[in-house]
Structures are given as C-alpha cells and as structure tokens.
C-alpha cells in the first residue's frame, strides 16, 4: 500500500499545514489535523477564526495559500472535482432556490452531483427529514427549520463519506435545533465523517467526538472530556446535609487532594483519580460525622474550556 | 454539456416565475412587432393616386436607401426600416433583464456556495447562465420577426417593398447581429451583476448599454445617419470583436474563488 492509501483508509480528512491568506489577513494559519473515519469533529472558535474558510478549503471551494489536505483520499488542489463529488456541505446560510419546490431544489442538485436514481434519493431524504408531504411547496413558504432540513438533505443526497456542517442549528428555535442535532447524531451511525462548525458549545459537547479550538491557528485539539481535564483537572462534588469547616479539613489531610472548598452545601474536591480516591474520602467523611447525600463528578461545560483557551490566547 | 442544460432549465423555472420578467419577455416583442405592422398598415391604406409621392419629392438619403422604388414605396420602406433597430433592441434588453435577475438572484438566496460545491465547472455554470439568459431573447426576436414578416406580406403596398423588407440587411441584423447583441448584453450584465446586490441596480446599470442602439434609432429617425447594409455589416463585425473581448474578459473575470468571495 502507498502512503496515500494508508492515509485514506485510516483518516477521512487530513490537513497538513493548511494556510489561507486574504491579502494581508491570515485567515487560517498552518493547520494540521487528522480526522478518523466515522468521527464527528467540532471546529470551534470566535467569529473570524477561520472555521468557514477551513470548511471552504476542504470542500474545494477556495484554494489554500499553502499547505494541503486529503479529503476521503483525494488531495486538495490536485483532485478538486473528486473532492466536490465526494463531500457534502451545509453552508452557513441554507442557500435554496425559494421559488422552486423542495423536490425541485433537491432534484436540481441531484443532477449536479450526477446521481443515478434521482427520484429515489430525493424521496429518501425528503421522507427522512419529514418534508415529503410538503415536497411540492415553494421553499419560500418554508420555516427556517424546514429550510435547514432541506439544506441538510441536499448535502446528503449524493451519499458523501465526508460531511461539512457550518452552523447547522444557528437561528433555529430549540425544537428545530434539537431535531437537527438528533439527525446529525443519527447519520454518524452510517459511518460518515462529519466536520461540524459551530458557536453552540453545548451542541459540540453533545455531538462531537473531538473538537479543535481555532483562532486562525490551532489552540487546542482533543475530546471535550480530555480538554476539560487538561484545563481544569477532575473535581468531585460531595453534597452534604450540613457543610462544616471540619469536613474540608478532613479531606485536605490527604496528599492526593489537590484542593478542597465549600460552596453552599457542597464540598468541592479536586482529584487526579476519583475512581480510586473517592472511597477513601467517603469513608473519612462518614467517620467525621458528615451526612453524604450525593457524590458526583463536577462536569465543566465546554464553554468554560473554550473561554479559558481564548483568554489564555489573549493573555499571550 | 448535460449540466449546462440542467442549469438552463433551473434558471428558466426560476426566472419565469417572476412576473416582471415574464411581462417584459412577452410585452417587448409584442410592442416592437406591432409598431412596424401598424405603420405598414397606415402607410399602405394611403396608397392611392391622390396621395402618391413622386420620387423627386423625397430627400436625398431616401433615394440612397430606396434605389429603384417609386416615391410611395420608398416612403413606406423608409418609415418601416426605422423600426429595424427596435427588433435589435429585443435581443439586447431581454437577455439583460434575465441575466440581471438570474445572477443577482444567486447572491440574494446564497445559493452560489452550495452550487459551486457541486462538481460543476465554472464554464458549465457560466455557459448555463449565459444561454439561459440569451436564448429567450433571441427566440423572442426571431418569433417577433417571423410575425412581422407574415404581417408585412399582407400589408406591404407592393412586391418591391416586400422584397426590400426581407433583404439581407434585415436577415443579417436579426439572425446574426441579434444573437451577437445578446451575447454582449449577457456578458455585460453578468459582470455588473457580480458587483451589485440588487437586480434593479444591475438592470439599471445594464440599461445604459442600450443607449448606443437608441442613439442609432434617433440618428436614423432624424436623418443624421442611414441604417443600410454597410452600417449593419460594420456593426456586426464590431459586435464580433466586442463579444470576443467580453467573453475573454469574462472568463478571466469569473474565477471560481472570486465568484464565491465577491458574490456575497
């Protein structure tokens, strides 16, 4: 097997020093990331961080200034038409022909992708996204959620192995956003690789296997859980009937306890290995007279991780 | 070429849903056909001995245009030939209206990015859009001319006038200069459309390019110039050169990345 074949079989997307400048503005700075097949990969970052530019480059819509990437085994700049044939993209704005019906919109794009069984594919995705009954209606009459669903159907019509989703739930009401999120989670099971570009960090946390935080260059890259642990460590919360200062002192005597603090009726303890260390602390607290109601791990939000990373970047 | 046809069909299904565009497509050829036919009718009904015009009574430029036609025939031919320019306005105005809407429409609905993300080539996209904008205008011109030809056979006062109204001057103007004008119109409209965000603005700026033909019409009506075979041939050659330049420029102008980043 050649290097490229090995790369294409293991990774759906591989970026190598991908860079894009618009005049003097550096939009994407030497980005190198490898994304495994079947992974949902989140691209996070503030406005102007280069997320959309990255997606556009990877969809062969715009050319990189330097560096390259392989998408589903095809090299950017050398096999652009193949890339366009094999990736699906949901653009920031749904971009649908408003005077045409939902069916006509999909049929048009199906022809552009040279799909063989157009009517079957169109029907499959219109039904899957609950738009079949309104297939003959002009898209101009559709709600935002329906348009977004139709745009997702369009991105999937040609059964791409790699899917780029740029802000899939922005400007949607909570119900429509949930439906879209559930749909994204469901298509992951088809083995598709999804690159999700979003400002909704809760959404990224729920959907993504790994996330990258960008600000032109890569700030961090890992699973949401690993990023939390890297930045904040692991904290255990002991919900106590009564919180007395002596309970804090009880846990603090152990060397493995990094910090302990009382917040309301909770005792927050920072640990390295809670699975091993929790039983010891529980025993000591009970012996000290504490009435433990619940014990759980403090789950930091991905938003905390993101803001911490952005702050760290600003302070550098 | 299959995708070019797909683009054309999509463009037509979109554009023909726009009543303003549909109205322009239907109204303009009807009007421009009716004017010369009505003129033919009225100049023909006055054709009797009392109202006969002697060839010597006509201005010199009439004689230059009419050759061996008698005075009354020359008068009818001269008046109707004024309206040849109107027929040439159809393949200029209609494609401009189409192109202005079809391209700016892509911007307004943000459909360009998903479209360019498909495996369509820039040539297929531009050819599809250009043909979708040009074909209705050219066909409308030809249809209008056909109706006019049929009407002229009924209303012309003599076979001599009819022969003149169907001479190569008209045929070159309608069947060669017309499509060339359409190509120029679409190229200009597409370039303007890529810089503005409102169809009306694109249409208004594009409309400025109708002025040379209107000037020709006024020049001929006032006797300042004569639209004859030589002028039409020169105009056709000029249009070939202009179109070649515009198409070469358009190909350079419409780079895929530029289309995407500029057509916002």
Coordinates of C-alpha atoms in Angstrom, one line a residue, chain A residues 70-301:
Chain A
X70 CA -6.6 15.0 1.8
X71 CA -10.3 14.5 1.9
X72 CA -11.6 11.0 1.5
X73 CA -8.3 10.1 -0.1
X74 CA -8.3 12.9 -2.6
X75 CA -5.7 15.6 -2.5
X76 CA -6.8 19.2 -2.4
X77 CA -5.6 21.2 -5.4
X78 CA -5.0 18.0 -7.4
X79 CA -8.3 16.2 -7.3
X80 CA -10.7 19.0 -6.6
X81 CA -13.5 17.7 -8.8
X82 CA -13.3 14.4 -7.0
X83 CA -13.5 16.1 -3.6
X84 CA -16.6 18.1 -4.7
X85 CA -18.1 14.8 -5.8
X86 CA -17.4 13.1 -2.5
X87 CA -18.2 15.7 0.1
X88 CA -21.4 17.2 1.3
X89 CA -21.6 20.7 2.6
X90 CA -24.2 22.6 4.6
X91 CA -23.3 26.2 4.2
X92 CA -23.8 28.9 6.8
X93 CA -27.0 30.1 5.0
X94 CA -29.2 27.3 3.7
X95 CA -29.0 28.7 0.1
X96 CA -32.1 27.3 -1.5
X97 CA -34.0 28.4 -4.6
X98 CA -37.0 30.0 -2.9
X99 CA -39.4 30.0 -5.9
X100 CA -38.8 26.3 -6.6
X101 CA -40.4 23.5 -4.7
X102 CA -38.4 21.4 -2.2
X103 CA -38.5 18.5 -4.6
X104 CA -37.2 20.6 -7.5
X105 CA -34.4 22.0 -5.4
X106 CA -33.2 18.6 -4.5
X107 CA -33.6 17.2 -8.0
X108 CA -31.6 20.1 -9.4
X109 CA -28.7 19.4 -7.0
X110 CA -29.0 15.6 -7.6
X111 CA -28.4 16.3 -11.3
X112 CA -25.4 18.5 -10.4
X113 CA -24.0 15.6 -8.5
X114 CA -24.8 13.2 -11.3
X115 CA -26.9 10.9 -9.1
X116 CA -28.3 8.0 -11.0
X117 CA -31.6 7.3 -9.1
X118 CA -32.7 10.9 -8.6
X119 CA -36.3 10.4 -7.6
X120 CA -35.4 7.6 -5.2
X121 CA -32.7 9.7 -3.5
X122 CA -34.9 12.8 -3.3
X123 CA -37.7 10.8 -1.8
X124 CA -35.4 9.0 0.7
X125 CA -34.1 12.3 2.2
X126 CA -37.4 14.2 2.0
X127 CA -39.0 11.4 4.0
X128 CA -36.1 11.1 6.4
X129 CA -36.3 14.7 7.2
X130 CA -40.1 14.9 7.4
X131 CA -40.6 17.1 4.3
X132 CA -42.2 14.6 2.0
X133 CA -45.7 15.9 2.5
X134 CA -44.6 19.4 1.5
X135 CA -42.4 18.4 -1.4
X136 CA -44.4 20.4 -4.0
X137 CA -44.4 23.6 -2.0
X138 CA -42.1 26.5 -2.8
X139 CA -39.2 26.7 -0.4
X140 CA -40.0 30.4 0.1
X141 CA -43.0 29.3 2.2
X142 CA -40.9 27.1 4.5
X143 CA -39.9 27.9 8.1
X144 CA -36.2 28.3 9.0
X145 CA -36.1 24.8 10.4
X146 CA -37.6 23.3 7.3
X147 CA -35.1 25.1 5.1
X148 CA -32.3 23.9 7.2
X149 CA -33.6 20.3 7.0
X150 CA -33.8 20.7 3.2
X151 CA -30.3 22.0 3.0
X152 CA -29.1 19.0 5.1
X153 CA -31.0 16.7 2.7
X154 CA -29.2 18.4 -0.2
X155 CA -25.8 17.9 1.5
X156 CA -26.6 14.2 1.9
X157 CA -28.2 13.4 -1.5
X158 CA -25.1 12.1 -3.2
X159 CA -24.3 9.9 -0.1
X160 CA -21.0 11.6 0.7
X161 CA -18.5 10.0 3.0
X162 CA -17.5 13.4 4.4
X163 CA -19.9 16.0 5.5
X164 CA -19.2 19.6 6.4
X165 CA -21.8 21.3 8.5
X166 CA -21.4 25.0 9.0
X167 CA -23.6 26.3 11.9
X168 CA -26.3 23.7 11.4
X169 CA -28.6 25.0 14.2
X170 CA -27.9 28.7 14.2
X171 CA -31.1 30.8 14.2
X172 CA -33.3 27.8 14.8
X173 CA -35.9 27.5 17.6
X174 CA -34.9 24.9 20.3
X175 CA -37.3 22.3 18.9
X176 CA -35.9 22.6 15.4
X177 CA -32.4 22.7 16.7
X178 CA -32.9 19.5 18.7
X179 CA -34.3 17.7 15.6
X180 CA -31.3 18.7 13.6
X181 CA -28.9 17.6 16.3
X182 CA -30.7 14.2 16.6
X183 CA -30.5 13.8 12.8
X184 CA -26.7 14.6 12.8
X185 CA -26.2 12.1 15.6
X186 CA -28.2 9.5 13.6
X187 CA -26.2 9.9 10.4
X188 CA -23.0 9.3 12.3
X189 CA -24.0 5.7 12.6
X190 CA -23.9 5.4 8.8
X191 CA -20.1 5.7 9.1
X192 CA -19.9 9.2 7.7
X193 CA -17.2 11.6 8.9
X194 CA -18.7 14.9 10.0
X195 CA -16.9 18.2 10.5
X196 CA -19.2 20.5 12.5
X197 CA -18.5 24.1 12.7
X198 CA -20.5 25.7 15.5
X199 CA -20.7 28.5 18.1
X200 CA -23.1 26.4 20.1
X201 CA -20.6 24.8 22.5
X202 CA -23.3 22.7 24.2
X203 CA -24.1 21.2 20.8
X204 CA -20.4 20.5 20.1
X205 CA -20.1 18.9 23.5
X206 CA -23.0 16.6 22.9
X207 CA -22.2 15.7 19.3
X208 CA -18.5 15.8 18.8
X209 CA -16.0 13.0 19.4
X210 CA -13.2 15.6 19.3
X211 CA -13.0 19.3 19.0
X212 CA -10.5 21.8 17.7
X213 CA -10.5 25.3 19.0
X214 CA -9.2 27.7 16.4
X215 CA -8.2 31.3 16.3
X216 CA -6.5 31.3 12.9
X217 CA -4.1 28.7 14.3
X218 CA -4.9 25.7 16.4
X219 CA -5.3 26.5 20.1
X220 CA -6.4 23.0 21.3
X221 CA -7.4 19.7 19.9
X222 CA -8.8 16.7 21.8
X223 CA -12.0 15.1 23.1
X224 CA -14.2 17.5 25.1
X225 CA -13.7 15.4 28.2
X226 CA -9.9 15.4 27.8
X227 CA -9.8 19.2 27.2
X228 CA -11.8 19.7 30.4
X229 CA -9.4 17.5 32.3
X230 CA -6.3 19.2 30.8
X231 CA -7.5 22.6 31.7
X232 CA -9.5 22.1 34.9
X233 CA -8.5 18.7 36.2
X234 CA -11.2 16.5 37.8
X235 CA -13.4 17.7 40.6
X236 CA -15.7 15.7 42.8
X237 CA -18.8 17.2 44.4
X238 CA -19.9 15.9 47.8
X239 CA -23.5 17.1 48.6
X240 CA -23.7 17.2 52.3
X241 CA -26.6 17.6 54.7
X242 CA -24.6 20.1 56.6
X243 CA -21.3 21.6 55.5
X244 CA -18.9 22.2 58.3
X245 CA -15.3 23.5 58.0
X246 CA -14.0 20.3 59.7
X247 CA -15.2 18.3 56.7
X248 CA -12.9 20.3 54.4
X249 CA -10.0 19.7 56.8
X250 CA -10.8 16.0 56.9
X251 CA -10.3 15.7 53.2
X252 CA -7.4 18.1 53.0
X253 CA -5.2 15.9 55.1
X254 CA -4.8 13.5 52.2
X255 CA -1.9 14.3 49.9
X256 CA -3.8 13.3 46.8
X257 CA -6.3 16.0 47.4
X258 CA -5.2 19.0 45.3
X259 CA -7.8 21.4 46.7
X260 CA -11.0 21.4 48.7
X261 CA -13.5 24.2 49.1
X262 CA -17.0 24.6 50.4
X263 CA -19.6 26.1 48.1
X264 CA -23.2 26.3 49.6
X265 CA -23.9 22.8 50.9
X266 CA -21.3 21.2 48.7
X267 CA -17.8 20.2 49.2
X268 CA -15.7 20.5 46.0
X269 CA -12.6 18.4 45.9
X270 CA -10.1 18.4 43.1
X271 CA -8.6 14.9 42.5
X272 CA -6.5 13.1 39.9
X273 CA -8.1 9.7 40.2
X274 CA -11.5 9.9 41.7
X275 CA -12.3 6.3 40.9
X276 CA -9.6 5.2 43.4
X277 CA -9.7 8.2 45.8
X278 CA -13.4 8.7 46.3
X279 CA -14.0 5.6 48.5
X280 CA -11.2 6.8 50.9
X281 CA -12.7 10.3 51.2
X282 CA -16.3 9.0 51.6
X283 CA -15.1 6.7 54.5
X284 CA -13.3 9.6 56.2
X285 CA -16.2 12.0 55.8
X286 CA -18.7 9.5 57.3
X287 CA -16.3 8.8 60.2
X288 CA -16.1 12.6 60.8
X289 CA -19.9 12.7 61.0
X290 CA -20.8 14.0 57.6
X291 CA -24.2 13.0 56.1
X292 CA -23.4 12.5 52.4
X293 CA -26.5 12.9 50.2
X294 CA -24.9 12.6 46.7
X295 CA -21.4 12.2 45.2
X296 CA -20.8 13.2 41.6
X297 CA -18.1 14.5 39.3
X298 CA -18.2 18.2 38.6
X299 CA -18.7 18.4 34.9
X300 CA -17.2 21.6 33.5
X301 CA -19.0 23.0 30.4

